[in-house]
Tab-separated table of C-alpha atoms and ligand atoms in Angstrom:
chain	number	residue	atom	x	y	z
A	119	UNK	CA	210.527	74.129	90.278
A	120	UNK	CA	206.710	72.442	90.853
A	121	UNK	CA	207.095	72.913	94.151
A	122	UNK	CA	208.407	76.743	94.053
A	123	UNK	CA	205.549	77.422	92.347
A	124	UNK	CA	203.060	75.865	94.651
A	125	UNK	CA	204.302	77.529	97.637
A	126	UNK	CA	204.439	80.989	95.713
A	127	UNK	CA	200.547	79.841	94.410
A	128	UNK	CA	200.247	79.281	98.387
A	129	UNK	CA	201.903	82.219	99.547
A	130	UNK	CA	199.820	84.448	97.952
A	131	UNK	CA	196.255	82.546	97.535
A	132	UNK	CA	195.104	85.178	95.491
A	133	UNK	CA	195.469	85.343	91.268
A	134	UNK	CA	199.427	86.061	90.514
A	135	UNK	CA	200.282	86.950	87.132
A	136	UNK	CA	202.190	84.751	85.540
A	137	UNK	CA	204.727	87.533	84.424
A	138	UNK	CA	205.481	88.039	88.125
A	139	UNK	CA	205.939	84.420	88.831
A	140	UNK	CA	208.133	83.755	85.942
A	141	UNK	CA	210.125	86.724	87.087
A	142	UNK	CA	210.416	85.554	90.408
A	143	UNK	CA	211.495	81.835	90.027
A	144	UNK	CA	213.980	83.042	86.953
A	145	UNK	CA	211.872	81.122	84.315
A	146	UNK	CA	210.551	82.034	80.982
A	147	UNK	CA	206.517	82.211	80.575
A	148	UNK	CA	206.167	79.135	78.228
A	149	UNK	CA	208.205	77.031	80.816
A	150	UNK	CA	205.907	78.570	83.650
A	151	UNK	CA	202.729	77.109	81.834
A	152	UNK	CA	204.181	73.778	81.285
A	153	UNK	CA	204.870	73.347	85.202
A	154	UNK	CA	201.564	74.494	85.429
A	155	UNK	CA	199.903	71.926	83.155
A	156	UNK	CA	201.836	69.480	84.782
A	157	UNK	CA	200.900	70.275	87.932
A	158	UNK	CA	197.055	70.300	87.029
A	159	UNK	CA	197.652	66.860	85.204
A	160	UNK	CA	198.831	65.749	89.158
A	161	UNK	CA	195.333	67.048	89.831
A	162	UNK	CA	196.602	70.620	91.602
A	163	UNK	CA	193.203	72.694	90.500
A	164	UNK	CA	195.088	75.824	88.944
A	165	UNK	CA	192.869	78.565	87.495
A	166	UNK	CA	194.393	80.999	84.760
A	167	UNK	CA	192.416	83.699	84.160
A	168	UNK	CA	193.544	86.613	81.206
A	169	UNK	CA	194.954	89.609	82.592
A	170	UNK	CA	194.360	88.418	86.241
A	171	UNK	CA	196.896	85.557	86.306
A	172	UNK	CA	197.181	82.395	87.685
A	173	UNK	CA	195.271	80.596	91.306
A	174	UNK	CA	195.678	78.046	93.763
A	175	UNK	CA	192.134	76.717	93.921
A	176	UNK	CA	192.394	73.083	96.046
A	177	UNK	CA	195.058	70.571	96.148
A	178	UNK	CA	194.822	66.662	95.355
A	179	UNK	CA	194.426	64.316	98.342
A	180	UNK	CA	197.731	63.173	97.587
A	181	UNK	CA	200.913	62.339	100.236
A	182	UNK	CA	203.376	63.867	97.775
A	183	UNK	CA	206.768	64.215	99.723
A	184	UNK	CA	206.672	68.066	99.203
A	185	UNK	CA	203.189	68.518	100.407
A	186	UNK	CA	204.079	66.090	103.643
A	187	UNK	CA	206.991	67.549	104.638
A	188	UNK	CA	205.633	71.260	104.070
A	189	UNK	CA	204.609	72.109	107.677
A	190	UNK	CA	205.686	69.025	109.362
A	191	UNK	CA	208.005	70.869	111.591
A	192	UNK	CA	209.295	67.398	113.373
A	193	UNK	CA	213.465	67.470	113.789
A	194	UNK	CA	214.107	64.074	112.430
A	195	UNK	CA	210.940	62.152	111.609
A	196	UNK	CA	209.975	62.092	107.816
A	197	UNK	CA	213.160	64.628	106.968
A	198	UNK	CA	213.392	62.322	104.323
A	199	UNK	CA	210.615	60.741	102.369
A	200	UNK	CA	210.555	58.501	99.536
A	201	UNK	CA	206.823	58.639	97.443
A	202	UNK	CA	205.616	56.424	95.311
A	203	UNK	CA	202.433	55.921	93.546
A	204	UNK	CA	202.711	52.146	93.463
A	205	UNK	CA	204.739	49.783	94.977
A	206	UNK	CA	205.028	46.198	96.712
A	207	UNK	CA	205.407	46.971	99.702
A	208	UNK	CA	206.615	49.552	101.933
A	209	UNK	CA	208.460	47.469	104.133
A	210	UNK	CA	210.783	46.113	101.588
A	211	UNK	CA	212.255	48.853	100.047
A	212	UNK	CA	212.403	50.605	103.689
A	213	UNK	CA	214.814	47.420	104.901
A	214	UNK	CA	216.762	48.043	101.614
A	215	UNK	CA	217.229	51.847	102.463
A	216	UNK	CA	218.333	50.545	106.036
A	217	UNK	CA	220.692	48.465	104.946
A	218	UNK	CA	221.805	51.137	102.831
A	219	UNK	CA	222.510	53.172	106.321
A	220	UNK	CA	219.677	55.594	105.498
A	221	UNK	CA	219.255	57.890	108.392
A	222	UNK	CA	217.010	57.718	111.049
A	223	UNK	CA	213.188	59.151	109.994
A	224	UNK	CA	213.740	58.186	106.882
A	225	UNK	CA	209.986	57.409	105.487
A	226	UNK	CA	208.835	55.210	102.525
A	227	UNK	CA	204.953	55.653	101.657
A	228	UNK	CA	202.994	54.404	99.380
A	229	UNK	CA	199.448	55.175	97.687
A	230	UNK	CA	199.140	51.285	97.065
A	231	UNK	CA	200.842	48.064	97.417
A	232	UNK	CA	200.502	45.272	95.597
A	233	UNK	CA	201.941	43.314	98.316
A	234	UNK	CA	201.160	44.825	101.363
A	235	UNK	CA	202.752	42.546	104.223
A	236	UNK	CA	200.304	41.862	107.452
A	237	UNK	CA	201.200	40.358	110.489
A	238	UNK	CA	201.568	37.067	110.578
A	239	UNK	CA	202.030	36.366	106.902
A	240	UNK	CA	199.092	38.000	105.850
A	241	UNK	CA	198.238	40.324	103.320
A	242	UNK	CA	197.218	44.009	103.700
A	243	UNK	CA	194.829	45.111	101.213
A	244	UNK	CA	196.167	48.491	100.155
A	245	UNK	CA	193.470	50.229	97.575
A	246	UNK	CA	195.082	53.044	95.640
A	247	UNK	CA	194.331	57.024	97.301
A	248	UNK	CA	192.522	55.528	100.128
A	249	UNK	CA	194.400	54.387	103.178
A	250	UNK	CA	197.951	55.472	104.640
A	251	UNK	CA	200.472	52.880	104.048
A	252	UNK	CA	203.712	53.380	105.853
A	253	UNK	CA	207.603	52.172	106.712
A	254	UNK	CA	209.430	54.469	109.351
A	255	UNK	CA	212.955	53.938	109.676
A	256	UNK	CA	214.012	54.141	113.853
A	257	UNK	CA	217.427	53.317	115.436
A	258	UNK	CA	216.558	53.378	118.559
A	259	UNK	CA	219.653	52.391	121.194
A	260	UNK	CA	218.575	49.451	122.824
A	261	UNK	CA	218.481	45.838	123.016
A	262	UNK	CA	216.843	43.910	120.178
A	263	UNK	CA	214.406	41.381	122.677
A	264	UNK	CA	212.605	44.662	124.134
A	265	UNK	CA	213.135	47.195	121.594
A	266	UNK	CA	210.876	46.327	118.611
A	267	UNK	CA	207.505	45.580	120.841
A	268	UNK	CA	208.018	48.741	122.684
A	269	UNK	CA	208.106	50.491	119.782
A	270	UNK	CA	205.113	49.301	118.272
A	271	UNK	CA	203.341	50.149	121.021
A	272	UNK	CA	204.812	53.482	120.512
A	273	UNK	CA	203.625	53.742	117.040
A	274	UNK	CA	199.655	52.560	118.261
A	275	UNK	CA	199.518	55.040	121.087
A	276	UNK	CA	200.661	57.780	117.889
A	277	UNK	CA	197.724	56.911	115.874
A	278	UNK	CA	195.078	56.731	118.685
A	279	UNK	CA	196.218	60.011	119.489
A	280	UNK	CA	196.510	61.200	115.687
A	281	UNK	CA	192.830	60.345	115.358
A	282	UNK	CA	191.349	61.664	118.400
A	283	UNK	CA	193.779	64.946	117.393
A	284	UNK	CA	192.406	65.333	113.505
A	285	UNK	CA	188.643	63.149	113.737
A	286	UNK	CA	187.765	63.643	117.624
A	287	UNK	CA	187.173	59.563	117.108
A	288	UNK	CA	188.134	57.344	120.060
A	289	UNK	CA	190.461	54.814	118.581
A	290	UNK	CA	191.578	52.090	120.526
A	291	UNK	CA	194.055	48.975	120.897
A	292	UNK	CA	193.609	45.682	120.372
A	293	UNK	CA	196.488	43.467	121.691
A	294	UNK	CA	199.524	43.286	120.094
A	295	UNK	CA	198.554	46.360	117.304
A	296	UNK	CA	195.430	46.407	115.883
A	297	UNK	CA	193.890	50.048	115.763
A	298	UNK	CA	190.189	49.799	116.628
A	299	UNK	CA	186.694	51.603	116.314
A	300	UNK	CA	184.158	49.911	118.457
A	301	UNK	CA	184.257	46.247	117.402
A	302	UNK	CA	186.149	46.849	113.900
A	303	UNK	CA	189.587	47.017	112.327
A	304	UNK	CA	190.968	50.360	111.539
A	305	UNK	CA	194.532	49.740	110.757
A	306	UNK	CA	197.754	47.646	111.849
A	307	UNK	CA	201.443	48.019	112.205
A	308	UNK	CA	203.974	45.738	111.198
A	309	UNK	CA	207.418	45.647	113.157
A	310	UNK	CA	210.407	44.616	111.718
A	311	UNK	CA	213.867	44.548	113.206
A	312	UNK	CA	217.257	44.222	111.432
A	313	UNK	CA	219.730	43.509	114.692
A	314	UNK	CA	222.838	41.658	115.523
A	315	UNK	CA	222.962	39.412	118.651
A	316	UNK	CA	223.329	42.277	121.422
A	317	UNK	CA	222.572	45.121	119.253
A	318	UNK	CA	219.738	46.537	117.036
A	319	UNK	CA	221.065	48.365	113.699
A	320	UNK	CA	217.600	49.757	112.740
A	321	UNK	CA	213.938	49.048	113.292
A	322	UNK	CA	211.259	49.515	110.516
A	323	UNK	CA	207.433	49.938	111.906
A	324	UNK	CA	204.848	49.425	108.980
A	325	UNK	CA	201.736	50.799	109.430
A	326	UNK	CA	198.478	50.514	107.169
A	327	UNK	CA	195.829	52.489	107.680
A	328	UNK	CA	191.956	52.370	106.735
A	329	UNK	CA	190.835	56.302	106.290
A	330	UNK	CA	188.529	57.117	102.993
A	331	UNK	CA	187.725	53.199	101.988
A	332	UNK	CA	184.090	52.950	101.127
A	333	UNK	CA	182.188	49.960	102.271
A	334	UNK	CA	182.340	48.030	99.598
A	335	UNK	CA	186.241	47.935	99.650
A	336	UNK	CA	186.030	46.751	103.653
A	337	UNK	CA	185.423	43.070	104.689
A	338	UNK	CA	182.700	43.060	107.521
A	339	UNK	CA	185.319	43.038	110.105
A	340	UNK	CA	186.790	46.344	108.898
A	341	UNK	CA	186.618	50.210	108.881
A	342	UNK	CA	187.535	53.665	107.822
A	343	UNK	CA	187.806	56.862	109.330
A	344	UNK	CA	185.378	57.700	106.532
A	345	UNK	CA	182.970	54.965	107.196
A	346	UNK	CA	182.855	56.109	111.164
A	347	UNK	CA	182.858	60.016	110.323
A	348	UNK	CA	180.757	59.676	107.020
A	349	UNK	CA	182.907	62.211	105.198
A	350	UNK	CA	186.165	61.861	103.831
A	351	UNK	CA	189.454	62.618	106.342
A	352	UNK	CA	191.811	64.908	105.257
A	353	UNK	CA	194.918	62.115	104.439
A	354	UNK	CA	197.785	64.545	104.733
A	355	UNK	CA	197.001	66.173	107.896
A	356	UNK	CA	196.403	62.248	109.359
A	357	UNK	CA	199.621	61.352	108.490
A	358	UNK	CA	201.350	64.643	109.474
A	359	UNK	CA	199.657	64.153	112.755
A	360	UNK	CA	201.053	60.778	113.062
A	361	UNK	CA	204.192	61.609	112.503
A	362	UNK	CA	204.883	64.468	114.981
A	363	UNK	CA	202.579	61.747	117.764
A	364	UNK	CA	205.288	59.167	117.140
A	365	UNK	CA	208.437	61.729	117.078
A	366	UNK	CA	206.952	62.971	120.410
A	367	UNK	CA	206.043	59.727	122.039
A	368	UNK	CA	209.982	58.509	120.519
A	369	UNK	CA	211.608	61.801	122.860
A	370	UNK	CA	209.684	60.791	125.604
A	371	UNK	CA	210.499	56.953	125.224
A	372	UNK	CA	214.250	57.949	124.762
A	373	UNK	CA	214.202	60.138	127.876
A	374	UNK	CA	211.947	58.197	130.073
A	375	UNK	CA	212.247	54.769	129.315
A	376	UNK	CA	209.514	52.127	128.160
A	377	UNK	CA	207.226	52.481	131.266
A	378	UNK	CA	206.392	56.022	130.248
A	379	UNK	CA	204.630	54.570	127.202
A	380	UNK	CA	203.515	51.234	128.224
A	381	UNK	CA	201.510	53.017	130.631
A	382	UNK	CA	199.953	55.429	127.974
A	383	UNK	CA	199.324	52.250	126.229
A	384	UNK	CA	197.441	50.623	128.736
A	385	UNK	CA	194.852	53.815	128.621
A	386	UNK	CA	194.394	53.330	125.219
A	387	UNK	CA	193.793	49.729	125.333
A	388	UNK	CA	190.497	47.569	124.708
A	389	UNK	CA	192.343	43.973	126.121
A	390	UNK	CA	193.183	44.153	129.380
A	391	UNK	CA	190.853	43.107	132.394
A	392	UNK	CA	189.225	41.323	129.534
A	393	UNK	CA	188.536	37.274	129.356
A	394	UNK	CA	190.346	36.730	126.476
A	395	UNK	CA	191.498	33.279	123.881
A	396	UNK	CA	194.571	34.050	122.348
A	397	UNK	CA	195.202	32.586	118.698
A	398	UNK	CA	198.452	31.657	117.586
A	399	UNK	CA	198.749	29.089	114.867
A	400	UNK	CA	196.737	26.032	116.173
A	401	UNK	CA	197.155	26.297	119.435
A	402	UNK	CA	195.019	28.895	122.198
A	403	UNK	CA	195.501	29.508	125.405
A	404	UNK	CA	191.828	31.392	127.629
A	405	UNK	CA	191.609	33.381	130.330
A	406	UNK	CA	192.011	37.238	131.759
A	407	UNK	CA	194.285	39.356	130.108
A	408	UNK	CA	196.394	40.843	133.275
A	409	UNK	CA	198.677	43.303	132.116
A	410	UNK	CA	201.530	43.825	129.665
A	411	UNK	CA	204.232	43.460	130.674
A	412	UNK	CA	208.087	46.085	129.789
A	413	UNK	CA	208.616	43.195	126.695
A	414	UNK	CA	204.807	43.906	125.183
A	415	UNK	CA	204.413	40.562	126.200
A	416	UNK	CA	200.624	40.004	126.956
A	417	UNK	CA	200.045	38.332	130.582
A	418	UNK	CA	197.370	35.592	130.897
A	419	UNK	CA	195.937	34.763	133.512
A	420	UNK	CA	194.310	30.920	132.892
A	421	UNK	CA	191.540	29.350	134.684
A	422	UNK	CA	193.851	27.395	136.279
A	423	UNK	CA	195.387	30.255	137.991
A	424	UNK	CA	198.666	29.944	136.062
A	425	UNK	CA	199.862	33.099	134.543
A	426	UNK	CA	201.162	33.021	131.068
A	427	UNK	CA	203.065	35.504	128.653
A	428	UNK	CA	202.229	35.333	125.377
A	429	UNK	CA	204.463	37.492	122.938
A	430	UNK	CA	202.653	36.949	119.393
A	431	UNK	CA	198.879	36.052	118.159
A	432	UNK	CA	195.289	36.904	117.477
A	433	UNK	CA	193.193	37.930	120.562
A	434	UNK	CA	189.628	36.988	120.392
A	435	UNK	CA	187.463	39.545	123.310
A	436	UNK	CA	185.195	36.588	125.059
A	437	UNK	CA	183.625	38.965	127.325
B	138	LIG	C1	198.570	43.922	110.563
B	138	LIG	O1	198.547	42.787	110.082
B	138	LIG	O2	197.689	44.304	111.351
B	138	LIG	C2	199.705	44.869	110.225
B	138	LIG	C3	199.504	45.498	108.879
B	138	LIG	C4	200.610	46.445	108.473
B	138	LIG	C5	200.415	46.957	107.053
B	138	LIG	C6	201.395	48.022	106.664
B	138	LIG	S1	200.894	48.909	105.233
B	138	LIG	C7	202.435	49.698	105.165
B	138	LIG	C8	203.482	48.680	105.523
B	138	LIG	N1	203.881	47.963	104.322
B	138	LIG	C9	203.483	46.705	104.345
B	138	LIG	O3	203.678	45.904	103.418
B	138	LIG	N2	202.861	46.430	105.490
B	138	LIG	C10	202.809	47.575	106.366
């Protein structure tokens, strides 16, 4: 019923009476002011005004399901969301909803986690209202050693392209997935595969997002979109963004094949041709970055003229 009466509020963006409303939506005028107050209490700013009626002033910077999938207009990519205003983490209960055989574009966000999962057993910081934290749901039909890399490639060529689209900023990628401004962390995604030996059942790509943190809630190596733009970013048409960039870029991975985005990728990214060490526990290997290759693998070449792939780590930019 809340959300009948936003979109009639909407609709019409001038004062409605509330007689007409209640009219409309075949409810009684007491039960018309209680969705109201309850919408203001979820920080909708509704106006009543005697004899004129009710108005739609602004609406919270919230990712409500309702207000995400409103003009979304994708065919399968966050048909279904699942909101909450707290939670552990994303990629948990998205695995759970998998397993449950939840269909494909199914989307779990969150406004904070108290858990947020990194890569490589780290933690994302997830402050409450301020960032986009994400699980998508894929099935994609291919085999489980190429499919989850090429889709997280997918998902960091989306948000580059999100950005540019709603901020004009020039995002780019750091090898494997770190979203970049200049020198600093934006945002990361976080791929996780559920797949039998010669078959993947689903695919879950977490992505966290830096967009109105202040300073004060980013370590010195990190961003916002709100830090770079100095004014806040509208979160809902970010994500929207997002969502029709990866639906795209998923058509034209289905119907071209992995090349088609590795090579939008490679545009995008900040690694290659670079001298690069790359991190991964306590071991490094140096040299150029070459290429990627159709895995995601990164390809190194050392001073010793040996090439090597490397399919996990931290990349540290020497030069
Ligand atoms: C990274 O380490 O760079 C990847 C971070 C991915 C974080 C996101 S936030 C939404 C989703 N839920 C999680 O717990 N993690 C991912």
């Amino acid at each position: 019923m809340q959300e009948k009466i936003l979109s009639f509020l909407k609709r019409r963006q001038d004062y409605v009476s509330g007689d007409q409303i209640s009219h409309r939506l075949g409810i009684t005028r007491q039960a018309l002011w209680k969705h109201i107050q309850e919408l203001k209490e979820a920080g909708y700013d509704i106006v009543a005004v005697p004899h004129l009626g009710y108005q739609l002033k602004s609406i919270p910077d919230r990712l409500f399901a309702f207000e995400v999938s409103g003009d979304l207009n994708t065919k399968f990519i966050g048909r279904k969301i699942y909101y909450f205003d707290g939670l552990s983490s994303t990629m948990a209960l998205a695995m759970q909803l998998g397993i449950k055989g939840a269909p494909e574009g199914t989307l779990v966000l969150a406004e904070s986690q108290t858990k947020g999962k990194g890569r490589l057993g780290r933690n994302w910081f997830s402050p409450k209202y301020k960032g986009i934290y994400l699980s998508l749901l894929l099935k994609p039909k291919i085999l489980p050693c190429s499919s989850a890399s090429v889709l997280t490639l997918l998902a960091a060529v989306s948000i580059c392209e999100a950005i540019k689209e709603i901020t004009g900023l020039d995002a780019r990628i750091k090898w494997p997935n770190d979203i970049l401004i200049g020198h600093k962390k934006l945002g990361g995604i976080l791929t996780e595969l559920n797949a039998e030996m010669d078959e993947v059942n689903f695919v879950i790509i977490g992505i966290g997002l830096n967009v109105n943190n202040d300073k004060k809630t980013l370590v010195s190596a990190a961003t916002s979109l709100r830090e770079q733009k100095k004014e806040n970013i509208s979160r809902i048409s970010l994500l929207q963004e997002i969502l029709r960039k990866i639906e795209t870029n998923y058509l034209l991975f289905q119907v071209k094949g992995a090349q088609s985005i590795i090579d939008k990728w490679r545009d995008y990214s900040i690694t290659l041709g670079r001298r690069v060490k790359v991190y991964y526990h306590k071991e490094h290997i140096e040299g150029e970055a070459l290429d990627i290759d159709a895995d995601g693998g990164l390809l190194v070449r050392k001073d010793s003229g040996v090439t090597a792939k490397v399919m996990a780590g931290d990349v540290i930019h020497c030069r």
